[in-house]
PDB file of C-alpha atoms in Angstrom:
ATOM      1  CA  UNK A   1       0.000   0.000   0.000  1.00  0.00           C
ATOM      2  CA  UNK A   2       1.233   3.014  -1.410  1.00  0.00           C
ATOM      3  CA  UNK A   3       1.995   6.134   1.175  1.00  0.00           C
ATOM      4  CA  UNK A   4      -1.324   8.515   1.102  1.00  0.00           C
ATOM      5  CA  UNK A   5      -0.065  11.682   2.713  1.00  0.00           C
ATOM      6  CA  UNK A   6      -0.091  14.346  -0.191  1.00  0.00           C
ATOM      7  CA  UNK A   7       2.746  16.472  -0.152  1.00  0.00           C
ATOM      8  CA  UNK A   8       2.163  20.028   1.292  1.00  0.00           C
ATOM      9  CA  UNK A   9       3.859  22.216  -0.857  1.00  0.00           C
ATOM     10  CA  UNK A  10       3.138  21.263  -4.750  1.00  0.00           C
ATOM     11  CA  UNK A  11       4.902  23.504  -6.282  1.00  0.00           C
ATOM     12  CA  UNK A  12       8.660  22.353  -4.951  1.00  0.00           C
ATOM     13  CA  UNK A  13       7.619  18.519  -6.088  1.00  0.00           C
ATOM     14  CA  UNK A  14      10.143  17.352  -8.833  1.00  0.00           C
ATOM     15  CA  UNK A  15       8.726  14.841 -11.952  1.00  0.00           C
ATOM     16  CA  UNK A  16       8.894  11.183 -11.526  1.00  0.00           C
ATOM     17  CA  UNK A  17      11.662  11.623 -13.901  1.00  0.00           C
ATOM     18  CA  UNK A  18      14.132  13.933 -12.169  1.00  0.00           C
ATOM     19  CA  UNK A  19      12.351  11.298  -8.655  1.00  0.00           C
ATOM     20  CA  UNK A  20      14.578   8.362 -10.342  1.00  0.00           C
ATOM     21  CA  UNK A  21      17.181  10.144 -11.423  1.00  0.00           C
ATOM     22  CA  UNK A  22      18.315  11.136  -7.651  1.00  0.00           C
ATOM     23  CA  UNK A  23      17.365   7.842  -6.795  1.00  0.00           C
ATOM     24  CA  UNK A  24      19.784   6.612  -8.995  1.00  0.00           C
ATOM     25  CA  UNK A  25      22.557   9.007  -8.827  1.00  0.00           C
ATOM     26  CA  UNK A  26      22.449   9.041  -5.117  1.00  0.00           C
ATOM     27  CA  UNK A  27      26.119   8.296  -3.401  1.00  0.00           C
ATOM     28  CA  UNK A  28      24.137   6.511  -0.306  1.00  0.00           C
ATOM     29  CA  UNK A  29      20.429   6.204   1.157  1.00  0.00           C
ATOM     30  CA  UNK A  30      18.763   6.365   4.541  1.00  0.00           C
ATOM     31  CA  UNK A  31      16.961   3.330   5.407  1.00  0.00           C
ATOM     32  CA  UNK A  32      13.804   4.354   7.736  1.00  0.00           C
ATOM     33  CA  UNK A  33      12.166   1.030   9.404  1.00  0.00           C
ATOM     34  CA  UNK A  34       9.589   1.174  12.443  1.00  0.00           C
ATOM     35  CA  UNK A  35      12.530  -0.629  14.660  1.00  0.00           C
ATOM     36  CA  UNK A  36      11.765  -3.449  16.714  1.00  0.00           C
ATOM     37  CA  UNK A  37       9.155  -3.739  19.703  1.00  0.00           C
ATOM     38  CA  UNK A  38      11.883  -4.837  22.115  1.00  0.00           C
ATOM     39  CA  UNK A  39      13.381  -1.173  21.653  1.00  0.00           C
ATOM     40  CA  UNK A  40      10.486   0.837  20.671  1.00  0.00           C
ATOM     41  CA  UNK A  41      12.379   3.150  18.567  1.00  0.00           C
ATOM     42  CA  UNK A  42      12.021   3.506  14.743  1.00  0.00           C
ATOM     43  CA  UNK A  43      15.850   2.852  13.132  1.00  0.00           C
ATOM     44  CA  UNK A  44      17.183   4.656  10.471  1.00  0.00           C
ATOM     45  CA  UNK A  45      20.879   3.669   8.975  1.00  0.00           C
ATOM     46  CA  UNK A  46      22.548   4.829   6.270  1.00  0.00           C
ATOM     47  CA  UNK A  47      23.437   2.489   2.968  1.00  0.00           C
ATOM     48  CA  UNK A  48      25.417   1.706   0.307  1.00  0.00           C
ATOM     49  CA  UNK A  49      22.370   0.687  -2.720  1.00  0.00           C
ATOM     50  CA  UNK A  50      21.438   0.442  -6.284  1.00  0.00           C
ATOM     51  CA  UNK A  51      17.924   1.327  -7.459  1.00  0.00           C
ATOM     52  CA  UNK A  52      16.700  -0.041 -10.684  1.00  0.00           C
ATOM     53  CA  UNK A  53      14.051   1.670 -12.429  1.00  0.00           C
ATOM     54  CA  UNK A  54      12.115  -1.497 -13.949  1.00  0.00           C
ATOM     55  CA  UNK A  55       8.728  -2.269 -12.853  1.00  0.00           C
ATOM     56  CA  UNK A  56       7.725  -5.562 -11.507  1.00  0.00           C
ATOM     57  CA  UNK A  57       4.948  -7.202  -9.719  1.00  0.00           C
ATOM     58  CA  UNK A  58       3.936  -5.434  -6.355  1.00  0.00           C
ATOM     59  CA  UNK A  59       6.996  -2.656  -7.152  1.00  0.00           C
ATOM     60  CA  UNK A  60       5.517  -0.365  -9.987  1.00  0.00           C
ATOM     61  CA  UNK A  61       8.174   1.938  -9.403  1.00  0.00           C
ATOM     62  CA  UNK A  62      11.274  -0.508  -9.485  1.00  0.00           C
ATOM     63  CA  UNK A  63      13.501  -2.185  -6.666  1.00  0.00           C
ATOM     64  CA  UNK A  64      15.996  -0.855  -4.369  1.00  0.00           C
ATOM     65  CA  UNK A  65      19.409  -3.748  -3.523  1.00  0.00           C
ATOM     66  CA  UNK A  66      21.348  -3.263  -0.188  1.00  0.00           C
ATOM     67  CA  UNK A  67      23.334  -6.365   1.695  1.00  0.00           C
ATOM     68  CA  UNK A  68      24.824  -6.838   4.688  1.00  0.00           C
ATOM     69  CA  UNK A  69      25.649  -9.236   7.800  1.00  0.00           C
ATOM     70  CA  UNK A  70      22.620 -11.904   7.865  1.00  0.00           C
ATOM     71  CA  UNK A  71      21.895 -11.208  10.897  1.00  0.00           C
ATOM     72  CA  UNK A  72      21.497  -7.803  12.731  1.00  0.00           C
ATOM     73  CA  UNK A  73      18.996  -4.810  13.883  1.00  0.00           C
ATOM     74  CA  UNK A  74      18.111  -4.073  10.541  1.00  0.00           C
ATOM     75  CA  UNK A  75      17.114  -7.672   9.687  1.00  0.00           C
ATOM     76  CA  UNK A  76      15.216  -8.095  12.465  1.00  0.00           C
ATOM     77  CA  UNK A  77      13.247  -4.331  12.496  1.00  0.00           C
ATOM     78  CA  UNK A  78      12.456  -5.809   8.465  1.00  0.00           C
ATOM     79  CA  UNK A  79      10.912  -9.132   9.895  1.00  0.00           C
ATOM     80  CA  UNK A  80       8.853  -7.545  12.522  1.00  0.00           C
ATOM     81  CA  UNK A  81       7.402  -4.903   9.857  1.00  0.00           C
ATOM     82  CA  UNK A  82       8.847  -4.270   6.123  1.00  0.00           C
ATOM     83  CA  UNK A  83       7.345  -1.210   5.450  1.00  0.00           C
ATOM     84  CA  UNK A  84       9.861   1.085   5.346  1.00  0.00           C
ATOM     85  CA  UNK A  85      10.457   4.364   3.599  1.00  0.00           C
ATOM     86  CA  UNK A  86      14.180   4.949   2.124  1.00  0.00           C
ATOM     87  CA  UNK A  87      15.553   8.791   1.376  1.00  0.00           C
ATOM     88  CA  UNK A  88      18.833   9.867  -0.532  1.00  0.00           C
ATOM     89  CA  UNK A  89      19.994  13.910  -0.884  1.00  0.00           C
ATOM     90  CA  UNK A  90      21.174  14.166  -3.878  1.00  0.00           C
ATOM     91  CA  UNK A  91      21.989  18.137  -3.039  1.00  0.00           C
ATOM     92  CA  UNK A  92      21.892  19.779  -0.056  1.00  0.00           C
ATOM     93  CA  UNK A  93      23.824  23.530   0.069  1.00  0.00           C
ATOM     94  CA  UNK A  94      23.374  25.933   3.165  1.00  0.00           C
ATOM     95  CA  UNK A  95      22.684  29.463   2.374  1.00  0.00           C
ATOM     96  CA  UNK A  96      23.070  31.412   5.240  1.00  0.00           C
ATOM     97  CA  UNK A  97      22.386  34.899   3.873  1.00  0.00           C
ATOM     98  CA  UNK A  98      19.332  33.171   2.521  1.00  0.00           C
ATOM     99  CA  UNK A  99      18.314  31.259   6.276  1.00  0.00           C
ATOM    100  CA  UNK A 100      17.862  28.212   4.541  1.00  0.00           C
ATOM    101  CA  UNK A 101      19.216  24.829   2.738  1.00  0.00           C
ATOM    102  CA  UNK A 102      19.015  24.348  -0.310  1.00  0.00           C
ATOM    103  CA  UNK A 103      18.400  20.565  -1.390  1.00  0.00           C
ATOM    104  CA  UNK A 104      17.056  18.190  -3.459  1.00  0.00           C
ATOM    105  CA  UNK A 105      15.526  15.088  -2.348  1.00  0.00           C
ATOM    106  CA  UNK A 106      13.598  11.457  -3.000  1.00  0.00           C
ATOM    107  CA  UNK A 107      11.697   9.425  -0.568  1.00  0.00           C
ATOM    108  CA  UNK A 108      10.845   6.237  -1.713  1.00  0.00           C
ATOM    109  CA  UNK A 109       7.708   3.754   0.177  1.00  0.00           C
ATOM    110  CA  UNK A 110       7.381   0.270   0.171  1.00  0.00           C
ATOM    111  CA  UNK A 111       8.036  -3.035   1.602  1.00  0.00           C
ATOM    112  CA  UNK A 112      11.052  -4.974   1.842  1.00  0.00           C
ATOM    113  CA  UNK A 113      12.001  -8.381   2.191  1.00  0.00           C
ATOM    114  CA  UNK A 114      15.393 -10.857   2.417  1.00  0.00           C
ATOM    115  CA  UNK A 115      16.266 -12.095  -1.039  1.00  0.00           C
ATOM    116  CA  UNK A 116      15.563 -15.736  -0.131  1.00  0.00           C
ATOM    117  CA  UNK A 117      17.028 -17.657  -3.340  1.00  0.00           C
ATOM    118  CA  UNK A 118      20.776 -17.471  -4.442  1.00  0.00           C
ATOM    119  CA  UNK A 119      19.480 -16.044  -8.213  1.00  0.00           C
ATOM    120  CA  UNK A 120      17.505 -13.068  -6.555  1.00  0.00           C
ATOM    121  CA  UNK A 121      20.541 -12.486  -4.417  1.00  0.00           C
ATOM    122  CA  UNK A 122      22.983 -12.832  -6.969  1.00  0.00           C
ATOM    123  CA  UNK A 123      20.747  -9.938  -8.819  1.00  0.00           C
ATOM    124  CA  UNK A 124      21.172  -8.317  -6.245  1.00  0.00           C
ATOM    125  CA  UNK A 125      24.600  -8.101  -5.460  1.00  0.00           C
ATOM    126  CA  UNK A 126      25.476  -7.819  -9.194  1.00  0.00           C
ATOM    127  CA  UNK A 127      23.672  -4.667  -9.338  1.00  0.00           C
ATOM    128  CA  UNK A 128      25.316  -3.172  -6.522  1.00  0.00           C
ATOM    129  CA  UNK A 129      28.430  -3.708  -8.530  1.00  0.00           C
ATOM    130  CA  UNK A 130      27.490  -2.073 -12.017  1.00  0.00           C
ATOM    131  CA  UNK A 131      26.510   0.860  -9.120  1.00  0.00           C
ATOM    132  CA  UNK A 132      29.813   1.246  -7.009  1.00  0.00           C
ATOM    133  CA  UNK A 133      32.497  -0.736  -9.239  1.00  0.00           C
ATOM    134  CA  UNK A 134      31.601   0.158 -12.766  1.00  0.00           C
ATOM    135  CA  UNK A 135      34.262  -1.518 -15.295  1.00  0.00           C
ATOM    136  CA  UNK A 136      34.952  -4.530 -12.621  1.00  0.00           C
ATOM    137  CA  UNK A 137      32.639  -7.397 -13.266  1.00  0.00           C
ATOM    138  CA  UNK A 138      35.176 -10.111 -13.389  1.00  0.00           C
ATOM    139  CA  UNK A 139      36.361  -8.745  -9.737  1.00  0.00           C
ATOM    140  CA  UNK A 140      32.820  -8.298  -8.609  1.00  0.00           C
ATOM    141  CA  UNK A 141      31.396 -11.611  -9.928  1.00  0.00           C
ATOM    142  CA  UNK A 142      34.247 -13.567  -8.206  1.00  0.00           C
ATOM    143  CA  UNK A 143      33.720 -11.577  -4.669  1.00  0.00           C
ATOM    144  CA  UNK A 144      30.328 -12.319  -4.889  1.00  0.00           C
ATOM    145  CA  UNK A 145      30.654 -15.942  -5.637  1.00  0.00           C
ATOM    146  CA  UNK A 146      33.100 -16.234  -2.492  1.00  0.00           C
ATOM    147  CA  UNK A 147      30.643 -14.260  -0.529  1.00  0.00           C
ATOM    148  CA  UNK A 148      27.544 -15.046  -1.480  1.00  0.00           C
ATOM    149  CA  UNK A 149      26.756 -17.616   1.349  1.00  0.00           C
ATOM    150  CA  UNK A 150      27.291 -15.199   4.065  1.00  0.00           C
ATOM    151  CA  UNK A 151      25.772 -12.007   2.176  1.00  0.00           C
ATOM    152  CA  UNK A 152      22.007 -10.767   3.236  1.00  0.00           C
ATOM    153  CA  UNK A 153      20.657  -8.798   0.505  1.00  0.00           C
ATOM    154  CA  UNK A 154      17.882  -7.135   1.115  1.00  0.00           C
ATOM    155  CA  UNK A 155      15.206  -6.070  -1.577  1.00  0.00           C
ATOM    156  CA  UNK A 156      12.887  -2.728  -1.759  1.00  0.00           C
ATOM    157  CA  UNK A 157       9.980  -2.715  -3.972  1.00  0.00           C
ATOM    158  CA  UNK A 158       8.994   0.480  -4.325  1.00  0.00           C
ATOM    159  CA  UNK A 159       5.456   1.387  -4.355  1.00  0.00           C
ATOM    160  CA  UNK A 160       5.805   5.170  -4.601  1.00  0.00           C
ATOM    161  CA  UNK A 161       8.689   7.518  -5.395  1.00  0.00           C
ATOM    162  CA  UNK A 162       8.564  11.130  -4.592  1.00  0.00           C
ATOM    163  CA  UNK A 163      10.495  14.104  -4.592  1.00  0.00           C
ATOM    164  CA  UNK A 164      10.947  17.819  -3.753  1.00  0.00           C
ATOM    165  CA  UNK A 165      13.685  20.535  -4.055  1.00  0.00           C
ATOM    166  CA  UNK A 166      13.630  23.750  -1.932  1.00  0.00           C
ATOM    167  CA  UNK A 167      11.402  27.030  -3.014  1.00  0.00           C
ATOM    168  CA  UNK A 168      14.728  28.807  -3.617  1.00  0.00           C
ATOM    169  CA  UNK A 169      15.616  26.482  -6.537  1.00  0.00           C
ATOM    170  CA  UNK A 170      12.042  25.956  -7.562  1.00  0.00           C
ATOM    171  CA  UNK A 171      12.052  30.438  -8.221  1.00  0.00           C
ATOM    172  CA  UNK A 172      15.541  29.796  -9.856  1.00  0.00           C
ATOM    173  CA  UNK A 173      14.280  27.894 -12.932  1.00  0.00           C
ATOM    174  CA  UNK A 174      13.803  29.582 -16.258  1.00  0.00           C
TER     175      UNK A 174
END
């Protein structure tokens, strides 16, 4: 189920165009689950990812790849509830003689889940790869065949992908 809060200020929302491309030129995310009961807290961590753009079944928007330790907070906050939002800054610029920041931003909604079989995770991994270590699939295809055992890889389906830059820039176009 989609997020249903409209945003509040219409006029600073980017396209669903210029929504994917800072999703996908992002240099890291911010993972936002609801935590775990036994803390209480909702957990937010920082991560290395790759989003990819193609629609699939239950992710009209496209999928979003991180991995990690199998086991861990963030696994377990994901079990007990895997809705989750995930946010990347793809420009964020103080202005002090303006009193503001000037940014540009994408929040993506939707559920995630462990990649369960080795060919999911394997997708996985391989797109973090073309992402971080462009030029290097020989190296990256034999780290993630020595690593793939131990690897968690976690898959985002996104469900809806928005965005927003500050006023400032929004007066600043042509």
């Amino acid at each position: 189920m989609p997020m249903s809060v409209p945003m509040r200020r219409k006029r600073q929302r980017l396209s669903d165009d210029e929504a994917r491309s800072i999703m996908a030129s992002g240099e890291y995310g911010v993972l936002v689950t609801g935590g775990t009961a036994a803390d209480g807290y909702p957990y937010g961590v920082p991560l290395s990812y790759a989003f990819e753009a193609c629609p699939a079944p239950g992710a009209p928007w496209g999928r979003i790849y991180f991995h990690g330790a199998p086991q861990g907070h963030k696994l377990d906050a994901l079990a007990e509830n895997p809705r989750v939002s995930f946010v990347v800054v793809a420009h964020n610029e103080t202005a002090p003689e303006l009193l503001t920041t000037l940014y540009r931003s994408a929040m993506a909604f939707g559920e995630a889940r462990i990649a369960e079989d080795d060919d999911e995770r394997r997708a996985g991994l391989e797109a973090l790869g073309r992402r971080y270590c462009p030029g290097l699939d020989a190296k990256v295809a034999a780290e993630i065949e020595g690593s793939l055992a131990r690897t968690a890889v976690v898959v985002m389906d996104v469900e809806e992908l928005v965005a927003k830059e500050a006023i400032e820039l929004v007066r600043a176009r042509p």
